[in-house]
Short mmCIF file of C-alpha atoms in Angstrom, two decimals:
data_model
loop_
_atom_site.label_atom_id
_atom_site.label_comp_id
_atom_site.label_asym_id
_atom_site.label_seq_id
_atom_site.Cartn_x
_atom_site.Cartn_y
_atom_site.Cartn_z
CA MET A 44 0.70 -0.82 -16.64
CA THR A 45 -2.47 0.46 -15.06
CA LEU A 46 -4.32 -0.74 -12.00
CA ARG A 47 -8.08 -1.09 -11.72
CA LEU A 48 -8.92 0.64 -8.46
CA PRO A 49 -12.35 -0.02 -6.89
CA LEU A 50 -14.72 2.86 -6.21
CA PRO A 51 -17.39 3.09 -3.48
CA ASP A 52 -20.18 2.65 -6.04
CA GLY A 53 -18.89 -0.81 -7.01
CA SER A 54 -17.23 0.26 -10.24
CA THR A 55 -13.50 0.50 -10.96
CA ARG A 56 -11.29 3.07 -12.62
CA ALA A 57 -7.91 2.86 -14.29
CA TYR A 58 -4.95 4.36 -12.47
CA THR A 59 -1.41 4.66 -13.80
CA PRO A 60 1.06 4.50 -10.89
CA ARG A 61 3.85 6.99 -10.48
CA ARG A 62 7.30 5.78 -11.51
CA GLU A 63 9.62 8.04 -9.48
CA PRO A 64 9.58 8.63 -5.71
CA LEU A 65 10.50 11.86 -4.00
CA ALA A 66 14.22 12.07 -3.29
CA LEU A 67 14.35 12.75 0.45
CA SER A 68 17.57 12.08 2.33
CA PRO A 69 18.00 11.64 6.09
CA ALA A 70 18.85 14.86 7.91
CA GLY A 71 18.93 16.40 11.38
CA PRO A 72 15.96 17.73 13.35
CA PRO A 73 14.25 20.91 12.17
CA ALA A 74 15.27 24.00 14.11
CA SER A 75 12.21 26.26 14.14
CA ARG A 76 9.61 23.70 15.26
CA THR A 77 9.63 20.61 17.46
CA VAL A 78 8.09 17.83 15.39
CA PHE A 79 6.93 14.45 16.70
CA SER A 80 5.51 11.59 14.68
CA ALA A 81 3.06 9.40 16.59
CA ALA A 82 4.29 6.02 15.38
CA HIS A 83 2.39 2.79 14.67
CA VAL A 84 3.31 -0.69 15.87
CA VAL A 85 4.03 -3.62 13.59
CA ALA A 86 2.15 -6.81 14.42
CA ASP A 87 3.66 -10.29 14.32
CA PRO A 88 1.79 -11.82 11.34
CA TYR A 89 2.58 -15.40 12.37
CA ALA A 90 1.23 -15.15 15.91
CA ASP A 91 -1.77 -17.36 16.66
CA THR A 92 -3.97 -14.61 18.10
CA THR A 93 -7.55 -13.36 18.09
CA PRO A 94 -8.79 -9.75 18.14
CA ASP A 95 -9.19 -9.86 21.92
CA SER A 96 -5.83 -11.53 22.63
CA PRO A 97 -2.85 -9.59 24.00
CA ALA A 98 -1.00 -7.89 21.17
CA ALA A 99 1.73 -9.86 19.41
CA VAL A 100 4.28 -7.28 18.24
CA ASP A 101 7.11 -7.67 15.76
CA TRP A 102 9.67 -5.79 17.83
CA ASP A 103 12.41 -5.72 15.19
CA ALA A 104 10.17 -4.14 12.55
CA THR A 105 8.57 -1.79 15.08
CA LEU A 106 11.91 -0.43 16.24
CA ALA A 107 13.25 -0.26 12.69
CA PHE A 108 10.39 2.07 11.79
CA ARG A 109 11.30 4.33 14.70
CA ARG A 110 14.90 4.45 13.52
CA HIS A 111 13.55 5.51 10.12
CA LEU A 112 11.71 8.43 11.72
CA TRP A 113 14.69 9.47 13.83
CA SER A 114 16.97 9.35 10.78
CA HIS A 115 14.88 12.10 9.20
CA GLY A 116 15.07 14.31 12.29
CA LEU A 117 11.62 13.59 13.70
CA GLY A 118 10.87 12.89 17.34
CA VAL A 119 8.83 9.80 18.15
CA ALA A 120 5.64 10.05 20.19
CA GLU A 121 5.43 6.53 21.54
CA ALA A 122 2.58 4.38 22.83
CA MET A 123 -0.04 6.87 21.71
CA ASP A 124 -3.33 6.48 19.87
CA THR A 125 -1.49 5.71 16.62
CA ALA A 126 0.15 2.72 18.35
CA GLN A 127 -3.39 1.40 18.97
CA ARG A 128 -3.53 2.13 22.68
CA GLY A 129 -6.90 0.80 23.78
CA MET A 130 -7.52 -0.59 20.27
CA GLY A 131 -5.41 -3.73 20.28
CA LEU A 132 -2.43 -2.71 22.44
CA ASP A 133 -2.99 -3.16 26.18
CA TRP A 134 -0.93 -1.63 28.98
CA ALA A 135 1.43 -4.62 29.26
CA GLY A 136 2.25 -4.29 25.56
CA ALA A 137 2.52 -0.51 25.81
CA ALA A 138 4.91 -0.74 28.76
CA GLU A 139 7.16 -3.10 26.80
CA LEU A 140 6.97 -0.78 23.79
CA ILE A 141 7.95 2.21 25.94
CA ARG A 142 10.94 0.44 27.46
CA ARG A 143 12.22 -0.90 24.14
CA SER A 144 11.71 2.34 22.21
CA ALA A 145 13.24 4.51 24.92
CA ALA A 146 16.33 2.28 24.99
CA GLU A 147 16.55 2.49 21.20
CA ALA A 148 16.19 6.28 21.32
CA ALA A 149 19.05 6.50 23.81
CA ALA A 150 21.20 4.31 21.59
CA VAL A 151 20.72 6.41 18.44
CA GLY A 152 20.23 9.84 20.01
CA GLY A 153 16.58 10.15 19.01
CA ARG A 154 13.99 12.27 20.77
CA ILE A 155 11.12 10.37 22.38
CA ALA A 156 8.04 11.13 24.43
CA CYS A 157 5.68 8.41 25.67
CA GLY A 158 2.02 8.18 26.51
CA VAL A 159 0.86 7.89 30.13
CA GLY A 160 -2.71 6.77 30.64
CA THR A 161 -4.90 4.48 32.72
CA ASP A 162 -5.63 1.63 30.33
CA GLN A 163 -4.57 -1.05 32.80
CA ILE A 164 -7.98 -0.46 34.40
CA THR A 165 -11.42 -0.09 32.83
CA GLY A 166 -12.98 1.99 35.60
CA GLY A 167 -12.70 2.60 39.30
CA THR A 168 -12.58 5.31 41.90
CA LEU A 169 -10.65 8.52 41.49
CA ALA A 170 -7.98 7.11 43.80
CA GLU A 171 -7.63 4.01 41.62
CA ILE A 172 -7.44 6.13 38.49
CA ARG A 173 -4.73 8.26 40.07
CA ALA A 174 -2.78 5.14 41.02
CA ALA A 175 -3.03 3.85 37.43
CA TYR A 176 -1.65 7.12 36.09
CA GLU A 177 1.14 7.02 38.67
CA GLU A 178 2.13 3.49 37.67
CA GLN A 179 2.45 4.46 34.02
CA LEU A 180 4.21 7.74 34.78
CA ALA A 181 6.82 5.81 36.75
CA VAL A 182 7.46 3.46 33.82
CA VAL A 183 7.94 6.35 31.38
CA GLU A 184 10.19 8.33 33.69
CA GLU A 185 12.28 5.28 34.56
CA SER A 186 12.79 4.68 30.84
CA GLY A 187 14.27 8.17 30.44
CA ALA A 188 11.52 9.41 28.11
CA GLN A 189 9.41 12.54 28.35
CA ALA A 190 5.87 11.89 29.58
CA ILE A 191 2.69 12.71 27.69
CA LEU A 192 -0.30 12.70 30.03
CA MET A 193 -3.06 11.25 27.86
CA ALA A 194 -6.78 11.52 28.37
CA SER A 195 -8.29 8.68 30.43
CA ARG A 196 -11.46 6.80 29.55
CA ALA A 197 -11.77 5.78 33.19
CA LEU A 198 -11.55 9.39 34.35
CA ALA A 199 -14.11 10.51 31.77
CA ALA A 200 -16.51 7.88 33.12
CA THR A 201 -15.88 8.57 36.82
CA ALA A 202 -15.31 12.31 37.19
CA THR A 203 -18.35 14.27 38.33
CA GLY A 204 -17.13 17.71 37.29
CA PRO A 205 -14.17 19.99 36.57
CA GLU A 206 -12.92 19.81 40.17
CA ASP A 207 -12.04 16.14 39.78
CA TYR A 208 -9.86 16.93 36.77
CA LEU A 209 -8.18 19.86 38.51
CA ASP A 210 -7.39 17.76 41.55
CA LEU A 211 -6.12 14.68 39.72
CA TYR A 212 -4.03 16.48 37.11
CA GLY A 213 -2.66 18.82 39.76
CA HIS A 214 -1.49 15.82 41.76
CA LEU A 215 0.17 14.22 38.73
CA LEU A 216 1.91 17.42 37.66
CA ARG A 217 3.31 17.98 41.12
CA GLN A 218 4.68 14.44 41.02
CA ALA A 219 6.25 14.63 37.56
CA SER A 220 10.02 14.92 37.66
CA GLU A 221 10.21 16.80 34.33
CA PRO A 222 7.76 18.98 32.37
CA VAL A 223 5.15 16.89 30.56
CA VAL A 224 2.92 17.26 27.52
CA LEU A 225 -0.79 17.40 28.32
CA HIS A 226 -2.91 15.68 25.69
CA TRP A 227 -6.51 16.61 24.95
CA LEU A 228 -7.94 13.96 22.64
CA GLY A 229 -11.38 14.68 21.29
CA PRO A 230 -14.30 12.23 21.05
CA MET A 231 -13.90 11.97 17.26
CA PHE A 232 -10.76 9.93 18.04
CA ASP A 233 -12.28 8.11 21.02
CA PRO A 234 -16.02 8.39 21.75
CA ALA A 235 -15.41 7.36 25.38
CA LEU A 236 -13.74 10.76 25.95
CA GLU A 237 -16.91 12.79 25.40
CA GLY A 238 -17.19 15.50 28.06
CA TYR A 239 -13.52 15.49 29.03
CA TRP A 240 -12.40 18.21 31.45
CA GLY A 241 -15.83 18.03 33.04
CA SER A 242 -18.09 19.33 30.29
CA ALA A 243 -19.37 18.49 26.82
CA ASP A 244 -19.35 22.25 26.20
CA LEU A 245 -15.92 22.81 24.63
CA ASP A 246 -15.76 26.41 25.83
CA ALA A 247 -16.27 25.31 29.42
CA ALA A 248 -13.84 22.41 28.98
CA THR A 249 -11.23 24.80 27.61
CA GLU A 250 -11.44 26.95 30.73
CA THR A 251 -10.81 23.94 32.97
CA PHE A 252 -7.91 22.85 30.77
CA LEU A 253 -6.38 26.32 31.06
CA ASP A 254 -6.92 26.31 34.83
CA VAL A 255 -4.75 23.18 35.03
CA LEU A 256 -2.03 24.82 32.94
CA ASN A 257 -2.09 28.12 34.79
CA ALA A 258 -1.78 26.36 38.14
CA HIS A 259 1.35 24.42 37.08
CA PRO A 260 3.06 26.18 34.12
CA ASP A 261 6.52 25.05 35.24
CA LYS A 262 5.48 21.40 34.96
CA VAL A 263 4.00 21.60 31.45
CA ASP A 264 6.29 21.60 28.41
CA GLY A 265 3.32 21.85 26.11
CA ILE A 266 -0.16 20.77 25.19
CA LYS A 267 -1.27 18.49 22.37
CA VAL A 268 -4.69 19.39 21.05
CA SER A 269 -6.55 16.83 18.91
CA LEU A 270 -9.96 18.38 18.31
CA LEU A 271 -9.79 18.89 14.51
CA ASP A 272 -10.84 22.52 15.07
CA SER A 273 -8.14 24.94 13.91
CA ARG A 274 -9.93 28.05 15.19
CA ARG A 275 -10.19 26.63 18.68
CA GLU A 276 -6.54 25.58 18.66
CA VAL A 277 -5.37 29.05 17.62
CA GLU A 278 -7.48 30.71 20.30
CA LEU A 279 -6.18 28.27 22.90
CA ARG A 280 -2.50 28.65 22.02
CA ARG A 281 -2.82 32.45 22.31
CA ARG A 282 -3.91 31.98 25.92
CA LEU A 283 -1.15 29.59 27.00
CA PRO A 284 1.11 30.56 29.88
CA GLU A 285 4.49 31.88 28.79
CA GLY A 286 6.86 29.05 27.90
CA VAL A 287 4.14 26.44 27.30
CA ARG A 288 4.08 25.18 23.72
CA CYS A 289 1.19 24.06 21.58
CA TYR A 290 1.74 20.80 19.70
CA THR A 291 -0.90 20.52 17.04
CA GLY A 292 -2.70 17.20 16.80
CA ASP A 293 -5.01 18.50 14.07
CA ASP A 294 -4.61 16.14 11.14
CA PHE A 295 -6.89 18.32 9.00
CA HIS A 296 -5.23 21.75 9.34
CA TYR A 297 -1.61 21.10 10.30
CA PRO A 298 0.15 23.16 7.56
CA GLU A 299 -1.53 26.43 8.53
CA LEU A 300 -1.19 25.73 12.26
CA ILE A 301 2.52 24.91 12.03
CA ALA A 302 3.17 27.91 9.76
CA GLY A 303 1.41 30.11 12.31
CA ASP A 304 0.57 33.78 12.21
CA GLU A 305 1.86 37.06 13.61
CA GLN A 306 0.88 35.95 17.12
CA GLY A 307 2.50 32.53 17.18
CA PHE A 308 2.55 29.01 15.79
CA SER A 309 2.07 25.38 16.72
CA HIS A 310 4.72 22.71 16.98
CA ALA A 311 3.55 19.25 15.88
CA LEU A 312 2.68 15.85 17.34
CA LEU A 313 0.75 14.11 14.61
CA GLY A 314 -0.34 10.66 13.54
CA ILE A 315 -0.24 11.72 9.88
CA PHE A 316 3.49 12.31 10.27
CA ASP A 317 3.89 8.52 10.46
CA PRO A 318 3.36 8.05 6.69
CA LEU A 319 4.49 11.61 5.89
CA GLY A 320 7.60 11.54 8.10
CA PRO A 321 10.43 12.36 5.64
CA LEU A 322 8.31 14.80 3.63
CA ALA A 323 7.02 16.54 6.75
CA ALA A 324 10.54 16.93 8.14
CA GLU A 325 11.77 18.35 4.84
CA ALA A 326 8.89 20.84 4.79
CA VAL A 327 9.72 22.11 8.28
CA ARG A 328 13.39 22.46 7.34
CA ILE A 329 12.22 24.70 4.49
CA LEU A 330 10.27 26.68 7.09
CA ASP A 331 13.49 26.98 9.11
CA THR A 332 14.83 29.23 6.35
CA GLY A 333 11.85 31.57 6.67
CA ASP A 334 10.31 30.34 3.43
CA VAL A 335 6.68 30.02 4.53
CA ALA A 336 5.44 29.79 0.95
CA GLY A 337 7.85 26.94 0.22
CA PHE A 338 6.75 25.16 3.36
CA ARG A 339 3.09 25.43 2.39
CA LYS A 340 3.82 24.39 -1.20
CA THR A 341 5.48 21.24 0.12
CA LEU A 342 3.00 20.30 2.86
CA ASP A 343 -0.38 21.58 1.64
CA PRO A 344 -0.75 18.84 -1.03
CA THR A 345 -0.58 16.18 1.71
CA VAL A 346 -3.77 17.36 3.41
CA ALA A 347 -6.05 15.47 1.00
CA LEU A 348 -4.39 12.20 2.03
CA SER A 349 -4.61 13.07 5.72
CA ARG A 350 -8.28 14.02 5.51
CA HIS A 351 -8.95 10.75 3.72
CA LEU A 352 -7.15 8.61 6.31
CA PHE A 353 -8.80 10.44 9.20
CA ARG A 354 -12.32 10.53 7.79
CA THR A 355 -15.21 9.42 10.00
CA PRO A 356 -15.03 7.15 11.93
CA THR A 357 -11.71 8.86 12.69
CA ARG A 358 -10.48 6.32 15.22
CA PHE A 359 -9.85 3.84 12.39
CA TYR A 360 -7.20 6.04 10.77
CA LYS A 361 -4.58 3.59 12.08
CA THR A 362 -5.61 1.09 9.38
CA GLY A 363 -4.63 3.45 6.59
CA VAL A 364 -1.38 4.37 8.33
CA VAL A 365 -0.27 0.72 8.60
CA PHE A 366 -1.47 -0.01 5.06
CA LEU A 367 0.79 2.74 3.71
CA ALA A 368 3.70 1.49 5.80
CA TRP A 369 3.29 -1.92 4.14
CA LEU A 370 3.14 -0.42 0.65
CA ALA A 371 6.20 1.70 1.43
CA GLY A 372 8.21 -1.36 2.47
CA HIS A 373 8.53 -0.58 6.17
CA GLN A 374 6.97 -3.96 6.95
CA ASP A 375 6.39 -7.16 5.01
CA HIS A 376 2.68 -7.58 5.61
CA PHE A 377 -0.60 -5.76 6.17
CA THR A 378 -1.54 -7.26 9.53
CA MET A 379 -2.45 -5.24 12.62
CA VAL A 380 -2.77 -6.02 16.30
CA GLY A 381 -6.40 -6.65 17.15
CA GLY A 382 -7.15 -7.54 13.53
CA LEU A 383 -7.71 -3.87 12.75
CA GLN A 384 -6.63 -4.29 9.12
CA SER A 385 -10.30 -5.06 8.50
CA ALA A 386 -11.49 -1.66 9.79
CA ARG A 387 -11.40 0.14 6.42
CA SER A 388 -12.95 -0.85 3.10
CA LEU A 389 -11.06 -1.76 -0.05
CA PRO A 390 -12.20 1.43 -1.86
CA HIS A 391 -10.89 3.47 1.10
CA LEU A 392 -7.51 1.73 0.95
CA ALA A 393 -7.34 2.06 -2.83
CA ARG A 394 -7.87 5.80 -2.58
CA ALA A 395 -5.19 6.02 0.12
CA TYR A 396 -2.77 4.25 -2.22
CA GLU A 397 -3.62 6.60 -5.08
CA LEU A 398 -3.15 9.74 -3.00
CA ALA A 399 0.10 8.55 -1.40
CA ASP A 400 1.49 7.40 -4.74
CA GLY A 401 0.64 10.75 -6.28
CA LEU A 402 2.67 12.47 -3.55
CA GLY A 403 5.68 10.25 -4.24
CA LEU A 404 5.66 8.81 -0.71
CA PHE A 405 6.70 5.28 -1.70
CA PRO A 406 10.50 4.80 -1.82
CA ASP A 407 9.97 2.01 -4.35
CA PRO A 408 6.84 2.75 -6.42
CA ALA A 409 7.09 -0.56 -8.27
CA ARG A 410 7.00 -2.51 -5.02
CA ALA A 411 4.04 -0.47 -3.80
CA GLU A 412 2.24 -1.15 -7.08
CA SER A 413 2.97 -4.88 -6.82
CA ARG A 414 1.66 -5.03 -3.26
CA MET A 415 -1.45 -3.05 -4.18
CA ARG A 416 -2.03 -5.39 -7.10
CA SER A 417 -1.74 -8.44 -4.83
CA LEU A 418 -4.33 -6.99 -2.43
CA LEU A 419 -6.71 -6.28 -5.31
CA THR A 420 -6.30 -9.87 -6.47
CA VAL A 421 -7.16 -11.22 -3.01
CA TYR A 422 -10.37 -9.17 -3.10
CA GLY A 423 -11.23 -10.43 -6.58
CA VAL A 424 -10.89 -7.11 -8.41
CA PRO A 425 -10.56 -7.87 -12.14
CA ARG A 426 -7.47 -6.67 -13.96
#
């Protein structure tokens, strides 16, 4: 049977769903690259909440999804942008998520790194921002997880120049008990981060970022760059201090960045590896054998889906990620914390379904088709 999928111009087109999924079995972590999936949270669909209420999380389904990622050899990047930090998930919810996921990781032997930010405050002095970072760093370290120092909206609003970033990050790195990942999230993901590192000029910002790294290379495991600019990422990773890794956060160019060139490569910490998890892990295991062409043949076809999910306004990519998790059977509903399931249009979601189905991402294509059909019915799309 075909589906009538809506198009942006108001018309529909016939689509014949795929019948067979990809056969991807659980396996151990890839050897040649460190690969993290930034994982989404599953909302409690029966909670009596509003978009500005504290998040109501379905903890069983949320942790089950993390076990799914670990079973395929992926690390989990927890309480990050993909988990709706600052877009439905507040610090209290994030702290609970960190504690629960870190305990689950310890129980199953999964790798986990967790986001450290300042979202328990909305502004303040530099001293208050530093204290907020310290509070979150303590929670992550006490949980036994690796820390990811995320960009801070409060710092972006308060800092007067590069010196404020150098001073604050230097203080945090000296405090950290283990090497951390530094995260540079661009304004396409969060407009409040415009001018991070003390300048809207990305060249100037890059120099400040490198100054932080060069002052504390022993305290930085790696950097995560989310600027959607592959040229800039390659240039930056070539200037990293010895021993500091680059984790690509570029959801537009990840196959070429992970494959690398004669001067190096990027590891991965990606939101798109939430829906792509098993396929992405299999691709990197192919790369482990030295088969770059096979790796690209496996992963390159996924870029169209990623570019669609992360299209402008990029910060709403989480809606497509959760939508695909519902279609794939990782959760029983398409509800998001903060009501964010409404952030993308029906034509956008229909195209996401079509692209994901074409890749064979749904373990049960018939169930995905049935769920897509039910959504179309709710929206009044004729059969």
